[in-house]
């Protein structure tokens, strides 16, 4: 059994967290490949090392002395080393880095990648594991995508028998420069390592006990989701639930490797398993997997008599949006009208031009624009085989006096998406949560 275990920033934040990581690894000999983030926040008011590294780079660009910020970063790592009595010389590398930074002989990506690099160096020495640098196997193409075949081959050729620690978040460009993924990208490194080594499971250790059924800022103590399919996760993440970096799923899904989200601070909790399908249902009464959503959408509704019987009207409307490079999230329609739903910040800068062009190209009877709309998504693959779910859902909202402004159900019946006024957003989520978990 081979497990790739990725530890996020909060799991790497200080010496105490390093000890927890070690205990987690010792508890299961299958956890042989470890991917780490840069040190994260130790408490609410603390700073992530990655943020400080970006700040450091900005200092140099603006000709401001970066020493105080640089020292703060260096000290975080030196403190961990001292407290854990790790035998590793960091001073030389830190000094060389600072010289290159001040001489402007260092790219931003290379500088910020050092957060993960020093984390991994320290963790490898602490565990007495092999350190495998990300530049020695993650290969980007010139367009910034990862060359998976080449990368996998390289990783396989370097991993020897004992445990391995790999820094997350970065890799190498064909021109020899370091490139980072977008923020949160250590998740992708973990997924690539799991795929390269055909791991049995990709464990993603963070500071929450898996994915919750609803946002805990809205619902008090929401239940965790024990199992979720990749497709459901995609739906949940679209509408707000931020669990994993979006580039994470593809490499593991292709290889059929399940992902297990776990909590470093509560390792006894099983967390959430994400995979293609589940044979057994954990709780057949749990029709909804999760409820999520986002605020601040706009809806443009075009009314035109005979719209459904005319050829090409929809195309004309969508062409207008295409000309303005606007992607539409949902297109619910009626007999003589069609609505276009998208985030307000996307449409607002183009709104008047778009309306004028629709007016000109389609000659509608009326166009209506509403904003301050929140989208709520009720997600659950079990909904498709269960009649009455939407009845229960809309009845619950009706009883709570929440007005529904738009309804959209995908053909795969994986979700029911509806729009409510922004001000009803939190209440709609609470009402649904209560209705489906009782
Ligand atoms: N350290 C990087 C960030 O803060 C990458 C990661 O932790 O996944 O975004």
Coordinates of C-alpha atoms and ligand atoms in Angstrom, one line a residue:
X1 CA 0.0 0.0 0.0
X2 CA 1.6 3.3 -1.0
X3 CA 0.1 6.6 0.2
X4 CA 1.2 10.0 -0.9
X5 CA 0.6 12.4 2.0
X6 CA 0.5 16.2 1.3
X7 CA 0.7 18.5 4.2
X8 CA -0.6 22.1 3.8
X9 CA 0.7 25.3 5.3
X10 CA -1.0 25.1 8.6
X11 CA 0.4 21.5 9.1
X12 CA 3.9 22.9 8.5
X13 CA 3.5 26.1 10.6
X14 CA 5.8 25.4 13.5
X15 CA 7.8 22.7 15.3
X16 CA 4.7 21.3 17.1
X17 CA 3.1 20.7 13.7
X18 CA 6.2 19.0 12.4
X19 CA 5.9 16.6 15.3
X20 CA 2.2 15.9 14.5
X21 CA 3.3 15.2 10.9
X22 CA 5.9 12.7 12.1
X23 CA 3.4 10.9 14.3
X24 CA 0.9 10.7 11.4
X25 CA 3.6 9.1 9.2
X26 CA 4.8 6.7 11.9
X27 CA 1.2 5.6 12.4
X28 CA 1.1 4.1 8.8
X29 CA 4.2 2.7 7.1
X30 CA 2.3 3.1 3.7
X31 CA 2.8 6.9 4.0
X32 CA 6.2 7.0 2.3
X33 CA 5.9 10.0 0.0
X34 CA 5.4 13.3 1.6
X35 CA 4.7 16.6 -0.2
X36 CA 4.8 19.8 1.8
X37 CA 3.7 23.4 1.6
X38 CA 5.6 26.4 2.9
X39 CA 5.0 27.2 6.6
X40 CA 1.5 28.7 7.0
X41 CA -0.1 30.8 9.8
X42 CA 0.4 29.7 13.4
X43 CA -2.6 31.7 14.5
X44 CA -5.1 34.2 13.0
X45 CA -2.8 37.2 13.1
X46 CA 0.2 35.4 11.7
X47 CA 1.4 35.5 8.1
X48 CA 2.0 32.8 5.6
X49 CA 5.6 32.5 4.5
X50 CA 4.5 32.5 0.8
X51 CA 2.8 35.9 1.4
X52 CA 5.9 37.2 3.0
X53 CA 8.0 36.0 0.1
X54 CA 5.8 37.9 -2.3
X55 CA 6.1 40.9 -0.1
X56 CA 9.9 40.6 0.0
X57 CA 10.1 40.6 -3.7
X58 CA 7.9 43.7 -4.0
X59 CA 10.2 45.5 -1.5
X60 CA 13.2 44.9 -3.8
X61 CA 11.3 45.9 -6.9
X62 CA 10.4 49.2 -5.2
X63 CA 13.9 49.8 -4.0
X64 CA 12.9 49.3 -0.3
X65 CA 15.2 47.3 2.1
X66 CA 13.7 43.8 2.4
X67 CA 15.9 42.8 5.3
X68 CA 13.1 42.9 8.0
X69 CA 10.8 40.8 6.0
X70 CA 13.5 38.4 4.8
X71 CA 14.7 38.0 8.4
X72 CA 11.2 37.2 9.5
X73 CA 11.0 34.4 6.9
X74 CA 14.5 33.1 7.8
X75 CA 13.7 33.1 11.5
X76 CA 10.6 31.0 11.1
X77 CA 12.6 28.2 9.6
X78 CA 15.6 28.6 11.9
X79 CA 13.2 28.4 14.9
X80 CA 11.8 25.2 13.7
X81 CA 15.2 23.8 13.2
X82 CA 16.4 24.8 16.6
X83 CA 13.4 23.5 18.4
X84 CA 13.5 20.2 16.7
X85 CA 17.3 20.0 16.9
X86 CA 17.6 19.2 13.2
X87 CA 21.1 19.0 11.9
X88 CA 20.9 21.1 8.8
X89 CA 22.9 24.2 7.6
X90 CA 20.3 26.7 6.4
X91 CA 22.4 29.8 6.9
X92 CA 24.5 29.5 3.8
X93 CA 21.6 29.0 1.5
X94 CA 19.6 31.8 3.1
X95 CA 22.5 34.2 2.7
X96 CA 23.1 33.3 -0.9
X97 CA 19.4 33.7 -1.6
X98 CA 19.4 37.2 0.0
X99 CA 22.4 38.3 -2.1
X100 CA 20.7 37.2 -5.4
X101 CA 17.5 38.9 -4.3
X102 CA 19.2 42.2 -3.6
X103 CA 21.2 41.9 -6.9
X104 CA 17.8 41.4 -8.6
X105 CA 19.2 38.2 -9.9
X106 CA 16.2 36.1 -9.0
X107 CA 12.7 35.8 -10.4
X108 CA 9.6 36.2 -8.3
X109 CA 8.6 32.5 -8.9
X110 CA 12.0 31.3 -7.7
X111 CA 11.9 33.4 -4.6
X112 CA 8.4 32.3 -3.5
X113 CA 9.2 28.7 -4.3
X114 CA 11.8 28.8 -1.5
X115 CA 9.0 28.6 1.1
X116 CA 8.2 25.1 0.0
X117 CA 11.9 24.3 -0.6
X118 CA 13.0 25.1 3.0
X119 CA 10.0 23.3 4.4
X120 CA 10.8 20.2 2.5
X121 CA 14.6 20.3 3.4
X122 CA 13.7 20.6 7.1
X123 CA 11.1 17.9 7.1
X124 CA 13.3 15.5 5.2
X125 CA 16.1 16.0 7.7
X126 CA 13.7 15.7 10.6
X127 CA 12.3 12.4 9.3
X128 CA 15.5 11.1 7.9
X129 CA 13.7 10.8 4.5
X130 CA 15.2 11.4 1.1
X131 CA 14.7 15.0 -0.3
X132 CA 13.6 15.0 -3.9
X133 CA 13.5 18.6 -5.3
X134 CA 10.5 19.5 -7.4
X135 CA 12.9 21.0 -10.1
X136 CA 14.3 17.5 -10.5
X137 CA 11.1 16.1 -11.8
X138 CA 8.2 18.5 -12.4
X139 CA 8.5 19.6 -16.0
X140 CA 6.4 22.5 -17.4
X141 CA 6.0 23.0 -21.1
X142 CA 6.6 26.5 -22.5
X143 CA 2.8 27.2 -22.3
X144 CA 2.8 26.5 -18.5
X145 CA 1.1 23.2 -18.6
X146 CA 2.8 20.2 -16.9
X147 CA 4.4 17.6 -19.1
X148 CA 3.0 14.7 -17.1
X149 CA 4.7 11.9 -18.9
X150 CA 8.2 13.4 -18.6
X151 CA 7.6 14.4 -15.0
X152 CA 6.3 11.0 -13.9
X153 CA 9.2 9.2 -15.5
X154 CA 11.7 11.5 -13.7
X155 CA 10.1 11.1 -10.3
X156 CA 10.0 7.3 -10.7
X157 CA 13.7 7.2 -11.5
X158 CA 14.6 9.1 -8.4
X159 CA 12.6 7.6 -5.6
X160 CA 14.6 5.1 -3.8
X161 CA 13.4 2.6 -1.1
X162 CA 13.0 4.8 1.9
X163 CA 10.6 7.7 2.5
X164 CA 10.7 10.8 0.4
X165 CA 9.9 14.4 1.0
X166 CA 9.0 16.7 -2.0
X167 CA 8.4 20.4 -1.9
X168 CA 5.1 21.4 -3.4
X169 CA 4.1 24.4 -5.6
X170 CA 6.8 24.6 -8.2
X171 CA 8.7 22.9 -11.1
X172 CA 11.0 23.6 -13.9
X173 CA 10.4 25.4 -17.3
X174 CA 12.2 24.2 -20.4
X175 CA 14.4 27.3 -20.2
X176 CA 15.7 26.2 -16.8
X177 CA 13.7 28.7 -14.8
X178 CA 11.6 27.8 -11.8
X179 CA 7.9 28.2 -12.2
X180 CA 5.2 28.1 -9.5
X181 CA 1.7 26.9 -9.8
X182 CA -1.1 29.4 -8.8
X183 CA -1.7 29.8 -5.1
X184 CA -2.5 26.7 -3.3
X185 CA -0.7 24.7 -5.9
X186 CA 1.1 22.2 -3.6
X187 CA -2.1 20.2 -3.9
X188 CA -1.3 19.7 -7.5
X189 CA 2.3 18.6 -6.7
X190 CA 0.8 16.0 -4.4
X191 CA -1.6 14.8 -7.0
X192 CA 1.2 14.5 -9.6
X193 CA 3.4 12.5 -7.2
X194 CA 0.5 10.2 -6.4
X195 CA -0.2 9.7 -10.2
X196 CA 3.5 9.2 -11.0
X197 CA 4.0 6.5 -8.4
X198 CA 0.5 4.9 -8.9
X199 CA -0.3 5.4 -5.2
X200 CA -3.2 3.7 -3.7
X201 CA -4.4 6.9 -2.1
X202 CA -3.6 10.6 -2.1
X203 CA -4.0 12.0 1.4
X204 CA -4.4 15.7 1.6
X205 CA -3.7 16.8 5.2
X206 CA -5.1 20.1 6.2
X207 CA -6.7 21.8 9.2
X208 CA -10.3 20.7 8.8
X209 CA -11.7 17.2 9.2
X210 CA -12.7 16.8 5.5
X211 CA -15.3 18.7 3.5
X212 CA -18.3 19.9 5.3
X213 CA -21.9 19.8 4.0
X214 CA -22.2 23.5 4.3
X215 CA -20.1 26.6 5.1
X216 CA -19.6 26.6 8.9
X217 CA -19.8 30.4 8.8
X218 CA -23.5 30.0 7.7
X219 CA -24.5 26.7 9.3
X220 CA -23.5 25.9 12.9
X221 CA -21.4 22.7 13.1
X222 CA -22.3 21.3 9.7
X223 CA -21.9 17.5 9.3
X224 CA -18.7 16.4 7.4
X225 CA -19.2 14.7 4.1
X226 CA -17.7 11.2 4.4
X227 CA -17.7 10.4 0.7
X228 CA -18.0 12.6 -2.4
X229 CA -17.5 11.8 -6.1
X230 CA -15.2 13.8 -8.3
X231 CA -18.2 15.2 -10.2
X232 CA -19.9 16.3 -7.0
X233 CA -16.8 17.9 -5.8
X234 CA -16.5 19.8 -9.1
X235 CA -20.1 21.1 -8.5
X236 CA -19.4 22.0 -4.9
X237 CA -16.2 23.9 -5.8
X238 CA -17.8 25.8 -8.6
X239 CA -20.3 27.3 -6.3
X240 CA -18.0 28.4 -3.6
X241 CA -16.6 25.5 -1.5
X242 CA -12.9 25.8 -1.7
X243 CA -11.3 22.5 -0.8
X244 CA -8.6 21.6 -3.2
X245 CA -6.8 23.5 -5.9
X246 CA -8.8 23.0 -9.1
X247 CA -5.9 21.4 -10.9
X248 CA -5.7 18.6 -8.3
X249 CA -8.3 16.2 -9.4
X250 CA -7.3 15.5 -13.0
X251 CA -4.0 13.6 -12.4
X252 CA -5.4 11.4 -9.7
X253 CA -8.8 10.8 -11.4
X254 CA -7.1 9.7 -14.6
X255 CA -5.4 7.0 -12.6
X256 CA -8.4 6.1 -10.4
X257 CA -6.6 7.2 -7.2
X258 CA -8.9 8.3 -4.4
X259 CA -8.2 11.5 -2.5
X260 CA -8.6 11.5 1.3
X261 CA -8.9 14.9 2.9
X262 CA -7.7 14.6 6.5
X263 CA -7.0 16.9 9.5
X264 CA -3.5 17.0 10.9
X265 CA -4.9 18.3 14.2
X266 CA -7.4 15.4 14.4
X267 CA -5.8 12.5 12.8
X268 CA -8.3 10.0 14.2
X269 CA -11.0 11.5 12.1
X270 CA -11.5 9.7 8.8
X271 CA -12.1 12.9 6.8
X272 CA -13.6 12.9 3.3
X273 CA -12.9 10.4 0.5
X274 CA -13.2 11.7 -3.0
X275 CA -13.4 9.1 -5.8
X276 CA -15.2 8.2 -9.0
X277 CA -18.0 6.2 -7.5
X278 CA -19.0 4.4 -4.3
X279 CA -20.4 0.9 -4.2
X280 CA -21.8 1.2 -0.8
X281 CA -23.8 4.2 0.4
X282 CA -22.7 5.4 3.8
X283 CA -26.1 6.7 4.7
X284 CA -28.8 6.2 2.1
X285 CA -30.9 8.8 3.8
X286 CA -28.4 11.5 3.0
X287 CA -29.8 12.6 -0.3
X288 CA -27.9 15.8 -0.5
X289 CA -24.1 15.6 -0.4
X290 CA -23.6 19.3 0.2
X291 CA -25.0 22.8 -0.2
X292 CA -23.0 25.7 -1.3
X293 CA -23.4 28.9 -3.3
X294 CA -22.1 32.4 -4.2
X295 CA -23.5 35.9 -4.0
X296 CA -23.6 38.8 -6.5
X297 CA -24.9 37.5 -9.8
X298 CA -26.9 39.3 -12.4
X299 CA -29.7 38.0 -14.6
X300 CA -30.5 39.4 -18.0
X301 CA -33.8 38.2 -19.3
X302 CA -34.7 38.7 -22.9
X303 CA -38.5 38.4 -23.7
X304 CA -39.4 37.8 -27.3
X305 CA -42.7 36.5 -28.5
X306 CA -42.3 33.2 -30.3
X307 CA -38.7 32.9 -29.2
X308 CA -38.9 29.1 -28.9
X309 CA -40.2 28.6 -32.4
X310 CA -37.7 30.9 -34.1
X311 CA -34.3 29.6 -35.3
X312 CA -31.1 31.3 -34.2
X313 CA -32.3 33.7 -31.5
X314 CA -30.4 32.0 -28.8
X315 CA -27.3 32.0 -30.9
X316 CA -27.6 35.7 -31.6
X317 CA -27.9 36.5 -27.9
X318 CA -25.0 34.3 -27.0
X319 CA -22.9 35.8 -29.8
X320 CA -23.2 39.2 -28.3
X321 CA -21.8 37.9 -25.1
X322 CA -19.1 36.1 -26.9
X323 CA -18.0 39.3 -28.7
X324 CA -17.5 40.8 -25.3
X325 CA -15.6 37.7 -24.1
X326 CA -18.2 37.0 -21.3
X327 CA -18.9 33.5 -20.3
X328 CA -22.4 32.8 -19.1
X329 CA -22.9 30.5 -16.1
X330 CA -26.5 29.4 -16.7
X331 CA -29.1 29.9 -19.4
X332 CA -32.5 28.9 -18.0
X333 CA -35.4 29.6 -20.4
X334 CA -39.2 29.9 -20.6
X335 CA -41.5 29.7 -23.7
X336 CA -40.9 33.3 -24.8
X337 CA -37.9 34.3 -22.8
X338 CA -34.4 33.3 -22.0
X339 CA -32.3 34.3 -19.1
X340 CA -28.5 34.7 -18.9
X341 CA -27.0 34.3 -15.5
X342 CA -23.4 35.4 -14.7
X343 CA -21.5 37.1 -11.9
X344 CA -22.2 40.8 -11.7
X345 CA -18.5 41.7 -11.8
X346 CA -18.2 39.9 -15.1
X347 CA -21.1 41.6 -16.9
X348 CA -21.2 45.0 -15.2
X349 CA -18.4 46.7 -17.2
X350 CA -20.1 45.6 -20.5
X351 CA -23.7 45.8 -19.5
X352 CA -25.0 48.8 -21.6
X353 CA -23.2 47.7 -24.7
X354 CA -24.4 44.2 -24.4
X355 CA -28.0 45.3 -23.9
X356 CA -27.8 47.7 -26.9
X357 CA -26.4 44.9 -29.1
X358 CA -29.0 42.4 -28.0
X359 CA -31.6 45.1 -28.8
X360 CA -30.2 45.6 -32.2
X361 CA -29.5 41.9 -33.2
X362 CA -32.6 40.3 -31.6
X363 CA -35.2 43.0 -31.5
X364 CA -36.8 41.7 -28.3
X365 CA -40.1 42.8 -26.8
X366 CA -38.4 43.5 -23.5
X367 CA -35.2 43.1 -21.7
X368 CA -35.0 42.9 -17.9
X369 CA -31.9 43.1 -15.8
X370 CA -31.8 42.1 -12.1
X371 CA -28.8 41.9 -9.8
X372 CA -28.1 41.2 -6.1
X373 CA -28.8 37.6 -6.8
X374 CA -27.2 34.7 -5.0
X375 CA -26.8 31.3 -6.5
X376 CA -27.4 28.3 -4.3
X377 CA -26.4 24.8 -5.4
X378 CA -27.8 21.7 -3.7
X379 CA -25.4 18.9 -4.8
X380 CA -25.9 15.1 -4.6
X381 CA -25.5 12.2 -7.0
X382 CA -28.2 10.3 -5.1
X383 CA -30.8 12.9 -6.1
X384 CA -31.2 11.4 -9.6
X385 CA -32.7 8.2 -8.3
X386 CA -34.9 9.8 -5.7
X387 CA -38.2 11.4 -6.8
X388 CA -39.5 14.3 -4.7
X389 CA -36.2 15.9 -3.8
X390 CA -36.9 19.2 -5.6
X391 CA -40.4 19.1 -4.1
X392 CA -38.9 18.9 -0.6
X393 CA -36.3 21.5 -1.4
X394 CA -38.7 24.1 -2.8
X395 CA -41.4 23.4 -0.2
X396 CA -38.8 24.1 2.6
X397 CA -37.8 27.4 1.0
X398 CA -41.4 28.3 0.5
X399 CA -42.3 27.7 4.1
X400 CA -39.4 29.9 5.1
X401 CA -40.8 32.7 2.9
X402 CA -37.8 32.7 0.6
X403 CA -38.6 33.8 -2.9
X404 CA -36.9 31.8 -5.7
X405 CA -35.7 33.9 -8.7
X406 CA -34.3 31.3 -10.9
X407 CA -34.2 27.5 -11.1
X408 CA -31.7 25.3 -13.1
X409 CA -31.2 21.6 -12.9
X410 CA -28.4 20.0 -14.9
X411 CA -29.3 17.1 -17.1
X412 CA -27.1 14.8 -15.0
X413 CA -29.3 15.5 -12.0
X414 CA -26.2 16.0 -9.9
X415 CA -27.4 19.4 -8.6
X416 CA -30.3 21.7 -8.3
X417 CA -29.2 25.3 -8.7
X418 CA -31.5 28.2 -7.9
X419 CA -31.2 31.9 -7.5
X420 CA -32.5 33.9 -4.5
X421 CA -32.0 37.5 -3.4
X422 CA -28.6 38.1 -1.9
X423 CA -30.2 38.9 1.4
X424 CA -31.9 35.5 1.5
X425 CA -28.6 33.6 0.7
X426 CA -27.6 32.4 4.2
X427 CA -31.1 31.6 5.3
X428 CA -31.7 29.6 2.1
X429 CA -28.7 27.5 2.9
X430 CA -29.7 27.0 6.5
X431 CA -33.2 26.0 5.6
X432 CA -32.1 23.4 3.1
X433 CA -29.4 22.1 5.5
X434 CA -32.0 21.6 8.2
X435 CA -34.6 20.1 5.9
X436 CA -32.2 17.5 4.5
X437 CA -30.2 16.5 7.6
X438 CA -33.1 15.9 10.0
Ligands
LIG1 N1 2.5 28.0 -0.4 C1 1.7 28.2 -1.5 C2 0.5 29.1 -1.2 O1 0.5 29.6 -0.1 C3 1.3 26.9 -2.1 C4 0.5 26.0 -1.2 O2 0.6 26.1 0.0 O3 -0.2 25.1 -1.8 O4 -0.3 29.4 -2.0

